[in-house]
Amino acid sequence: MGNASGWAGLASSQFQTVANSTTDNREKALAEGLKNLAWAVNELDRENDELKTLLYQLRH
């Protein structure tokens, strides 16, 4: 995977921990939103790698 996948996986996990441990509704919503953003970054990184592989195969 690309450079973002490691960061995004760790960040998503940490944001989920914050969301689960807080009783403050704003903090919980922010942590959930950041977790979802990190997950989306991870997915985009995975899709980018797949596209790079396909382009490489088409060129060779």
CSV table of C-alpha atoms in Angstrom, one decimal:
chain,number,residue,atom,x,y,z
A,1,MET,CA,0.0,0.0,0.0
A,2,GLY,CA,1.0,3.6,-0.3
A,3,ASN,CA,2.3,6.0,2.2
A,4,ALA,CA,-1.1,7.0,3.7
A,5,SER,CA,-2.3,3.5,4.6
A,6,GLY,CA,-0.2,3.1,7.7
A,7,TRP,CA,-1.0,6.5,9.1
A,8,ALA,CA,-4.7,6.2,8.2
A,9,GLY,CA,-5.1,2.8,9.9
A,10,LEU,CA,-3.5,3.9,13.1
A,11,ALA,CA,-5.3,7.3,13.1
A,12,SER,CA,-8.7,5.6,12.5
A,13,SER,CA,-8.1,3.2,15.5
A,14,GLN,CA,-7.0,6.1,17.8
A,15,PHE,CA,-10.0,8.2,16.8
A,16,GLN,CA,-12.3,5.3,17.5
A,17,THR,CA,-10.8,4.9,20.9
A,18,VAL,CA,-11.5,8.6,21.7
A,19,ALA,CA,-15.0,8.3,20.4
A,20,ASN,CA,-15.7,5.2,22.6
A,21,SER,CA,-14.1,6.8,25.7
A,22,THR,CA,-15.6,10.3,25.8
A,23,THR,CA,-18.9,11.3,27.2
A,24,ASP,CA,-18.8,14.7,25.5
A,25,ASN,CA,-21.1,14.6,22.4
A,26,ARG,CA,-19.1,17.1,20.4
A,27,GLU,CA,-15.9,15.3,21.1
A,28,LYS,CA,-17.5,12.0,20.2
A,29,ALA,CA,-18.9,13.5,16.9
A,30,LEU,CA,-15.5,15.0,16.0
A,31,ALA,CA,-13.7,11.7,16.7
A,32,GLU,CA,-16.2,9.7,14.7
A,33,GLY,CA,-15.8,12.2,11.8
A,34,LEU,CA,-12.1,12.0,11.9
A,35,LYS,CA,-12.2,8.2,12.1
A,36,ASN,CA,-14.3,8.2,8.9
A,37,LEU,CA,-12.0,10.6,7.2
A,38,ALA,CA,-9.0,8.5,8.1
A,39,TRP,CA,-10.8,5.4,6.8
A,40,ALA,CA,-11.6,7.2,3.5
A,41,VAL,CA,-7.9,8.2,3.1
A,42,ASN,CA,-7.0,4.5,3.6
A,43,GLU,CA,-9.5,3.5,1.0
A,44,LEU,CA,-8.3,6.1,-1.5
A,45,ASP,CA,-4.8,5.0,-1.0
A,46,ARG,CA,-5.7,1.4,-1.7
A,47,GLU,CA,-7.6,2.3,-4.8
A,48,ASN,CA,-4.7,4.5,-6.0
A,49,ASP,CA,-2.4,1.4,-5.6
A,50,GLU,CA,-4.8,-0.7,-7.6
A,51,LEU,CA,-4.9,1.9,-10.4
A,52,LYS,CA,-1.1,2.2,-10.5
A,53,THR,CA,-0.9,-1.6,-10.8
A,54,LEU,CA,-3.4,-1.6,-13.7
A,55,LEU,CA,-1.6,1.2,-15.5
A,56,TYR,CA,1.7,-0.6,-15.1
A,57,GLN,CA,0.1,-3.8,-16.6
A,58,LEU,CA,-1.3,-1.9,-19.5
A,59,ARG,CA,2.1,-0.3,-20.3
A,60,HIS,CA,4.1,-3.5,-20.2
